[in-house]
Structure formats: C-alpha cells, structure tokens
mmCIF file of C-alpha atoms in Angstrom:
data_model
loop_
_atom_site.group_PDB
_atom_site.id
_atom_site.type_symbol
_atom_site.label_atom_id
_atom_site.label_comp_id
_atom_site.label_asym_id
_atom_site.label_seq_id
_atom_site.Cartn_x
_atom_site.Cartn_y
_atom_site.Cartn_z
ATOM 1 C CA MET A 760 105.771 36.672 109.675
ATOM 2 C CA SER A 761 105.482 37.241 113.350
ATOM 3 C CA GLY A 762 108.157 39.253 115.041
ATOM 4 C CA GLU A 763 108.981 36.222 117.181
ATOM 5 C CA GLU A 764 110.277 32.862 116.094
ATOM 6 C CA VAL A 765 109.978 29.807 118.311
ATOM 7 C CA LEU A 766 113.087 27.660 118.300
ATOM 8 C CA ASP A 767 112.535 23.933 118.507
ATOM 9 C CA SER A 768 114.113 22.359 121.568
ATOM 10 C CA GLU A 769 116.077 19.115 121.239
ATOM 11 C CA GLU A 770 113.257 17.242 122.969
ATOM 12 C CA SER A 771 110.658 18.636 120.599
ATOM 13 C CA GLN A 772 112.644 17.172 117.756
ATOM 14 C CA ILE A 773 112.332 13.664 119.239
ATOM 15 C CA PRO A 774 109.361 11.749 117.846
ATOM 16 C CA SER A 775 106.457 11.603 120.298
ATOM 17 C CA ASP A 776 106.476 7.808 120.469
ATOM 18 C CA GLN A 777 110.119 7.860 121.589
ATOM 19 C CA ARG A 778 109.389 10.522 124.232
ATOM 20 C CA SER A 779 106.474 8.433 125.484
ATOM 21 C CA GLY A 780 108.664 5.320 125.711
ATOM 22 C CA ARG A 781 111.368 7.187 127.640
ATOM 23 C CA SER A 782 108.793 8.570 130.068
ATOM 24 C CA ARG A 783 107.390 5.096 130.678
ATOM 25 C CA GLY A 784 110.925 3.815 131.337
ATOM 26 C CA LEU A 785 111.634 6.564 133.840
ATOM 27 C CA LEU A 786 108.319 5.938 135.601
ATOM 28 C CA MET A 787 109.100 2.223 135.788
ATOM 29 C CA LEU A 788 112.539 2.914 137.280
ATOM 30 C CA ARG A 789 110.961 5.254 139.806
ATOM 31 C CA ASP A 790 108.383 2.647 140.798
ATOM 32 C CA VAL A 791 111.042 -0.040 141.161
ATOM 33 C CA ALA A 792 113.138 2.277 143.338
ATOM 34 C CA VAL A 793 110.139 3.024 145.564
ATOM 35 C CA ILE A 794 109.347 -0.695 145.902
ATOM 36 C CA ILE A 795 112.963 -1.465 146.864
ATOM 37 C CA VAL A 796 113.071 1.320 149.456
ATOM 38 C CA VAL A 797 109.745 0.269 150.995
ATOM 39 C CA ALA A 798 110.859 -3.386 151.059
ATOM 40 C CA LEU A 799 114.106 -2.429 152.797
ATOM 41 C CA ILE A 800 112.249 -0.375 155.377
ATOM 42 C CA LEU A 801 109.702 -3.111 156.051
ATOM 43 C CA SER A 802 112.318 -5.872 156.268
ATOM 44 C CA THR A 803 114.474 -3.773 158.605
ATOM 45 C CA LEU A 804 111.494 -3.087 160.857
ATOM 46 C CA LEU A 805 110.608 -6.782 160.768
ATOM 47 C CA ARG A 806 114.152 -7.774 161.724
ATOM 48 C CA THR A 807 114.412 -5.138 164.439
ATOM 49 C CA PHE A 808 111.088 -5.666 166.163
ATOM 50 C CA LEU A 809 109.487 -8.965 165.135
ATOM 51 C CA VAL A 810 111.494 -11.810 163.586
ATOM 52 C CA ARG A 811 115.118 -12.696 162.895
ATOM 53 C CA THR A 812 116.733 -15.666 161.185
ATOM 54 C CA PHE A 813 119.659 -17.576 162.681
ATOM 55 C CA SER A 814 121.702 -20.507 161.404
ATOM 56 C CA ILE A 815 122.614 -23.372 163.753
ATOM 57 C CA PRO A 816 126.411 -23.900 163.619
ATOM 58 C CA SER A 817 126.898 -26.757 166.100
ATOM 59 C CA GLY A 818 125.283 -29.920 167.441
ATOM 60 C CA SER A 819 124.755 -28.661 170.995
ATOM 61 C CA MET A 820 120.964 -28.656 170.570
ATOM 62 C CA GLU A 821 120.551 -31.998 168.785
ATOM 63 C CA GLN A 822 118.162 -33.629 168.190
ATOM 64 C CA THR A 823 115.877 -30.604 168.476
ATOM 65 C CA LEU A 824 118.074 -28.482 166.201
ATOM 66 C CA GLN A 825 120.647 -29.837 163.790
ATOM 67 C CA VAL A 826 123.711 -28.283 162.195
ATOM 68 C CA GLY A 827 122.618 -26.204 159.206
ATOM 69 C CA ASP A 828 119.056 -25.640 160.408
ATOM 70 C CA ARG A 829 117.789 -22.103 160.125
ATOM 71 C CA VAL A 830 115.372 -20.936 162.780
ATOM 72 C CA LEU A 831 112.977 -18.032 162.981
ATOM 73 C CA VAL A 832 113.246 -16.145 166.256
ATOM 74 C CA ASN A 833 110.388 -14.200 167.827
ATOM 75 C CA ARG A 834 111.810 -10.866 168.989
ATOM 76 C CA LEU A 835 108.737 -10.076 171.116
ATOM 77 C CA GLN A 836 110.140 -12.492 173.686
ATOM 78 C CA PRO A 837 111.437 -11.908 176.305
ATOM 79 C CA LYS A 838 110.065 -8.380 175.942
ATOM 80 C CA PRO A 839 107.228 -7.677 176.204
ATOM 81 C CA PHE A 840 105.835 -11.208 176.505
ATOM 82 C CA GLY A 841 108.535 -12.916 178.595
ATOM 83 C CA VAL A 842 110.031 -16.401 178.371
ATOM 84 C CA SER A 843 109.475 -19.622 180.317
ATOM 85 C CA ARG A 844 111.297 -22.769 181.343
ATOM 86 C CA GLY A 845 111.648 -24.990 178.291
ATOM 87 C CA ASP A 846 111.738 -22.211 175.719
ATOM 88 C CA VAL A 847 114.558 -22.479 173.170
ATOM 89 C CA VAL A 848 116.141 -19.048 172.886
ATOM 90 C CA VAL A 849 118.936 -17.261 171.044
ATOM 91 C CA PHE A 850 121.130 -15.023 173.183
ATOM 92 C CA GLN A 851 124.281 -12.953 172.962
ATOM 93 C CA ASP A 852 127.523 -14.412 174.248
ATOM 94 C CA PRO A 853 127.604 -13.537 177.973
ATOM 95 C CA GLY A 854 131.388 -13.284 177.683
ATOM 96 C CA GLY A 855 133.886 -15.981 176.815
ATOM 97 C CA TRP A 856 131.392 -18.674 175.861
ATOM 98 C CA LEU A 857 132.343 -18.436 172.193
ATOM 99 C CA ALA A 858 135.754 -18.448 170.565
ATOM 100 C CA ALA A 859 136.763 -15.172 168.924
ATOM 101 C CA PRO A 860 135.987 -15.141 165.187
ATOM 102 C CA SER A 861 138.956 -15.805 162.920
ATOM 103 C CA ALA A 862 140.612 -13.029 160.948
ATOM 104 C CA ALA A 863 139.153 -14.519 157.770
ATOM 105 C CA ALA A 864 135.662 -14.379 159.252
ATOM 106 C CA GLN A 865 136.155 -10.744 160.201
ATOM 107 C CA GLY A 866 137.667 -9.734 156.854
ATOM 108 C CA TRP A 867 135.727 -8.481 153.863
ATOM 109 C CA SER A 868 134.944 -10.406 150.728
ATOM 110 C CA LEU A 869 132.291 -10.039 148.049
ATOM 111 C CA GLY A 870 130.417 -13.063 149.368
ATOM 112 C CA ARG A 871 130.547 -11.812 152.931
ATOM 113 C CA GLY A 872 129.504 -8.348 151.797
ATOM 114 C CA VAL A 873 126.407 -9.772 150.118
ATOM 115 C CA GLN A 874 125.646 -11.900 153.185
ATOM 116 C CA ASP A 875 126.052 -8.876 155.476
ATOM 117 C CA ALA A 876 123.658 -6.913 153.289
ATOM 118 C CA LEU A 877 121.104 -9.730 153.437
ATOM 119 C CA THR A 878 121.552 -9.912 157.215
ATOM 120 C CA PHE A 879 120.949 -6.176 157.487
ATOM 121 C CA VAL A 880 117.548 -6.500 155.817
ATOM 122 C CA GLY A 881 116.637 -9.625 157.753
ATOM 123 C CA LEU A 882 117.160 -12.193 154.983
ATOM 124 C CA GLY A 883 120.576 -13.501 156.049
ATOM 125 C CA ASP A 884 122.395 -14.635 159.167
ATOM 126 C CA SER A 885 126.056 -13.685 158.758
ATOM 127 C CA ASP A 886 126.194 -12.594 162.422
ATOM 128 C CA SER A 887 124.882 -15.924 163.793
ATOM 129 C CA HIS A 888 128.383 -16.754 165.048
ATOM 130 C CA GLN A 889 127.989 -14.014 167.675
ATOM 131 C CA TYR A 890 125.082 -15.787 169.382
ATOM 132 C CA LEU A 891 124.203 -19.055 171.088
ATOM 133 C CA VAL A 892 121.016 -21.120 171.182
ATOM 134 C CA LYS A 893 120.009 -23.155 174.246
ATOM 135 C CA ARG A 894 116.968 -24.237 176.217
ATOM 136 C CA ILE A 895 115.894 -22.339 179.336
ATOM 137 C CA ILE A 896 115.995 -24.707 182.308
ATOM 138 C CA GLY A 897 115.930 -22.220 185.179
ATOM 139 C CA VAL A 898 114.420 -18.757 185.635
ATOM 140 C CA GLU A 899 114.814 -16.132 188.348
ATOM 141 C CA GLY A 900 114.794 -17.691 191.818
ATOM 142 C CA ASP A 901 114.974 -21.324 190.655
ATOM 143 C CA HIS A 902 117.176 -23.771 192.579
ATOM 144 C CA LEU A 903 118.767 -26.277 190.207
ATOM 145 C CA VAL A 904 120.690 -29.354 191.312
ATOM 146 C CA CYS A 905 122.635 -32.064 189.499
ATOM 147 C CA GLU A 906 124.030 -34.263 192.270
ATOM 148 C CA ARG A 907 125.927 -36.687 190.038
ATOM 149 C CA VAL A 908 127.054 -37.025 186.459
ATOM 150 C CA GLY A 909 124.602 -39.237 184.606
ATOM 151 C CA GLY A 910 121.876 -38.508 187.108
ATOM 152 C CA PRO A 911 118.631 -36.540 186.886
ATOM 153 C CA LEU A 912 118.222 -32.783 187.147
ATOM 154 C CA SER A 913 115.921 -31.233 189.728
ATOM 155 C CA VAL A 914 114.389 -27.760 189.764
ATOM 156 C CA ASN A 915 112.970 -26.420 193.028
ATOM 157 C CA GLY A 916 113.005 -29.930 194.448
ATOM 158 C CA VAL A 917 111.168 -31.515 191.504
ATOM 159 C CA GLN A 918 113.069 -34.136 189.518
ATOM 160 C CA LEU A 919 112.617 -33.619 185.779
ATOM 161 C CA ASP A 920 111.990 -36.230 183.116
ATOM 162 C CA GLU A 921 113.778 -34.611 180.179
ATOM 163 C CA SER A 922 113.573 -37.566 177.808
ATOM 164 C CA ALA A 923 111.273 -35.530 175.522
ATOM 165 C CA TYR A 924 114.139 -33.351 174.323
ATOM 166 C CA VAL A 925 117.528 -34.498 175.690
ATOM 167 C CA ALA A 926 119.473 -36.188 172.875
ATOM 168 C CA PRO A 927 119.423 -40.006 172.871
ATOM 169 C CA GLY A 928 122.323 -41.482 174.824
ATOM 170 C CA ASN A 929 122.625 -38.354 176.987
ATOM 171 C CA ALA A 930 121.769 -38.056 180.660
ATOM 172 C CA SER A 931 120.302 -34.851 182.066
ATOM 173 C CA CYS A 932 123.446 -34.165 184.096
ATOM 174 C CA ALA A 933 126.721 -34.067 182.191
ATOM 175 C CA ARG A 934 128.240 -32.062 185.083
ATOM 176 C CA THR A 935 127.411 -31.575 188.755
ATOM 177 C CA PHE A 936 126.146 -28.254 190.084
ATOM 178 C CA ASP A 937 123.966 -26.695 192.770
ATOM 179 C CA VAL A 938 122.894 -23.175 191.814
ATOM 180 C CA THR A 939 120.165 -20.624 192.408
ATOM 181 C CA VAL A 940 119.307 -18.300 189.524
ATOM 182 C CA PRO A 941 119.613 -14.627 190.514
ATOM 183 C CA ALA A 942 117.219 -11.836 189.574
ATOM 184 C CA ASP A 943 116.813 -11.004 185.868
ATOM 185 C CA SER A 944 118.839 -14.059 184.855
ATOM 186 C CA LEU A 945 118.386 -17.462 183.219
ATOM 187 C CA TRP A 946 120.064 -20.885 183.359
ATOM 188 C CA MET A 947 120.599 -22.329 179.862
ATOM 189 C CA MET A 948 121.380 -25.898 178.803
ATOM 190 C CA GLY A 949 121.803 -27.624 175.450
ATOM 191 C CA ASP A 950 119.692 -30.665 174.583
ATOM 192 C CA ASN A 951 122.861 -32.517 173.574
ATOM 193 C CA ARG A 952 124.130 -32.374 177.145
ATOM 194 C CA GLY A 953 127.395 -34.231 176.510
ATOM 195 C CA ASN A 954 128.334 -31.796 173.728
ATOM 196 C CA SER A 955 127.135 -28.433 175.007
ATOM 197 C CA ARG A 956 129.193 -25.649 176.543
ATOM 198 C CA ASP A 957 126.168 -24.269 178.367
ATOM 199 C CA SER A 958 125.559 -22.677 181.774
ATOM 200 C CA SER A 959 126.782 -25.789 183.555
ATOM 201 C CA ALA A 960 130.192 -25.478 181.861
ATOM 202 C CA HIS A 961 130.718 -21.913 183.094
ATOM 203 C CA ILE A 962 129.846 -22.083 186.806
ATOM 204 C CA ASP A 963 133.460 -21.415 187.812
ATOM 205 C CA GLU A 964 133.632 -18.186 185.813
ATOM 206 C CA PRO A 965 132.681 -14.701 187.079
ATOM 207 C CA GLY A 966 129.151 -14.934 185.649
ATOM 208 C CA LYS A 967 128.582 -18.322 187.341
ATOM 209 C CA GLY A 968 127.011 -19.614 184.116
ATOM 210 C CA MET A 969 124.074 -17.214 184.277
ATOM 211 C CA VAL A 970 122.651 -15.369 181.282
ATOM 212 C CA ALA A 971 121.015 -11.988 181.748
ATOM 213 C CA VAL A 972 117.470 -11.747 180.412
ATOM 214 C CA ASP A 973 118.541 -8.610 178.526
ATOM 215 C CA GLN A 974 121.005 -10.708 176.516
ATOM 216 C CA VAL A 975 118.222 -12.823 175.014
ATOM 217 C CA VAL A 976 117.468 -11.896 171.393
ATOM 218 C CA GLY A 977 114.280 -13.940 171.168
ATOM 219 C CA ARG A 978 112.590 -17.343 171.245
ATOM 220 C CA ALA A 979 113.148 -19.801 168.394
ATOM 221 C CA PHE A 980 109.706 -20.930 167.243
ATOM 222 C CA VAL A 981 110.116 -22.616 163.866
ATOM 223 C CA ILE A 982 112.755 -24.319 161.727
ATOM 224 C CA SER A 983 112.455 -22.541 158.387
ATOM 225 C CA TRP A 984 115.193 -24.343 156.433
ATOM 226 C CA PRO A 985 115.889 -26.878 155.002
ATOM 227 C CA SER A 986 112.374 -27.551 153.776
ATOM 228 C CA SER A 987 112.618 -31.184 154.861
ATOM 229 C CA ARG A 988 113.058 -29.954 158.439
ATOM 230 C CA TRP A 989 110.185 -27.447 158.450
ATOM 231 C CA GLN A 990 108.536 -27.730 161.868
ATOM 232 C CA GLY A 991 107.886 -25.859 165.076
ATOM 233 C CA VAL A 992 110.430 -25.736 167.901
ATOM 234 C CA ASP A 993 108.718 -27.376 170.893
ATOM 235 C CA ALA A 994 109.294 -25.808 174.308
ATOM 236 C CA HIS A 995 108.039 -28.948 176.098
ATOM 237 C CA HIS A 996 106.482 -26.893 178.866
ATOM 238 C CA GLU A 997 104.854 -30.076 180.172
ATOM 239 C CA VAL A 998 108.255 -31.199 181.513
ATOM 240 C CA PHE A 999 108.139 -28.292 183.971
ATOM 241 C CA ALA A 1000 104.420 -28.450 184.773
ATOM 242 C CA ASP A 1001 104.967 -29.656 188.361
ATOM 243 C CA VAL A 1002 107.821 -27.246 189.144
ATOM 244 C CA PRO A 1003 106.685 -24.584 191.649
ATOM 245 C CA ASP A 1004 107.717 -21.026 190.950
ATOM 246 C CA GLN A 1005 110.208 -19.220 193.166
ATOM 247 C CA SER A 1006 107.554 -17.549 195.336
ATOM 248 C CA SER A 1007 105.747 -20.758 196.248
ATOM 249 C CA SER A 1008 108.961 -22.757 196.668
ATOM 250 C CA ALA A 1009 110.637 -20.213 198.938
ATOM 251 C CA GLU A 1010 110.734 -21.045 202.633
#
C-alpha cells in the first residue's frame, strides 16, 4: 500500500447523477436571479427616463380620460422635447391642489407594500394620488381670457372652439379669469370644466393657478388599461392652430 490514503469527501460519496442534478439546480437559480436583477434594472431605467404608468382617480378629464383608466406617460416631455398647447400632461401638485392623503393611505399593509414595489419597478401606480392630469391650454407668455361663465375661451386674442375635447354639456369657461402665463409656467384645465379644480380654480392663491414646467412629469400618450379603452390620447393641436405665439402676439 501507498504511504498515503485518500479520504473520500462527503460530496464524493454522493452519486454522480445526484451531484449533476444539484449543479443544474444551482445554475438555474443563478440564471433566474440574474434575469430578475436585469429586469429590475431595466424597468427602473424605463420608469425613470422613458415611461411611467398612472391611474386616473377622478372625472376631471372626462370624456378624454375616465375614472379607472391607466395612461402611459412619456417622460421625455417636457424635457428634452418640450410640450405644447393641447397636450395632456401629468404633473406634481403645485401646492394645495390635492387633499392630503388619509392616514390609511399613508399606512403600510401587505397589499400596499406589493403595490409600492410594483410602482418602484414601473409596473404599478400607487403614487398616482400625488399627481394631477390636465390639458395644457396656455404656455409661457400666453394671454388667456374667459369673460363670462358659459362663454368661450380666448388665447392671445383668438377664440377657441374646444368642442373636440370639452365634455358634453360643459362650456369652455366654468369661471372667469384674465391671466398671462409667466416664464417657465403653464396654464392647465380639465376637459370636464364643470368638475375640474384646475388652474382657473386657483387664481386667488399665491401661485395664481400656474404650474411650473419643472413640475410636469410627462405627456400622457396612450390609455393602456382597460383593454376596451386602448387608444391614443389626442392633444387636438388643431384647436390651437390659429393661436399666435407670445413673440408674434406681443405689442
């Protein structure tokens, strides 16, 4: 006999077919873990830089958007590609436009935890209550006038025909105002004018109803859910085709 004896390890005592099966299982787990990590990274990048999903909680944008609709929002607007009159956009509460969330909404539950996780990776919308969705009616420098309730709205002296998107039974002007949009700001209005706490409802507050461009999350471009509502979100730019911009309308 040789002066050395080789002791069998525990693994060497396991049949080769069992060792092979365990190795395949570990490789499969590793591959699944890599796929999950890559998917999380890609979805987070997508949510951060390209597209987000939001749920519509109220009827302020009917008939364009209905309660329960989910919309995809293009995060490349307003930066770097900008936004225009007529675009439907999601924006952060400028301050006091939304009621504070209830204690129950702020608390933790298993369901909310799952929803928050889905929101984090771009598949959910648990933070939709922190944002609003409206249509851009005025951009920097625009002069907007509603002379009487029930009357038409004019932008830079041009009277608009908003019948393409204002909800049936609603007039363009649910409130009177005469405002000029300051630099880097927007004037937002809901399509359901009689049921929308939009810029026109906040003109007596410190912000004068204006929304900073930097508060815009992105432009809503498609209704993704429910499937029966799948369609694009029309900006109706033709409504504003005859409106001069601020440079050409300035005296």
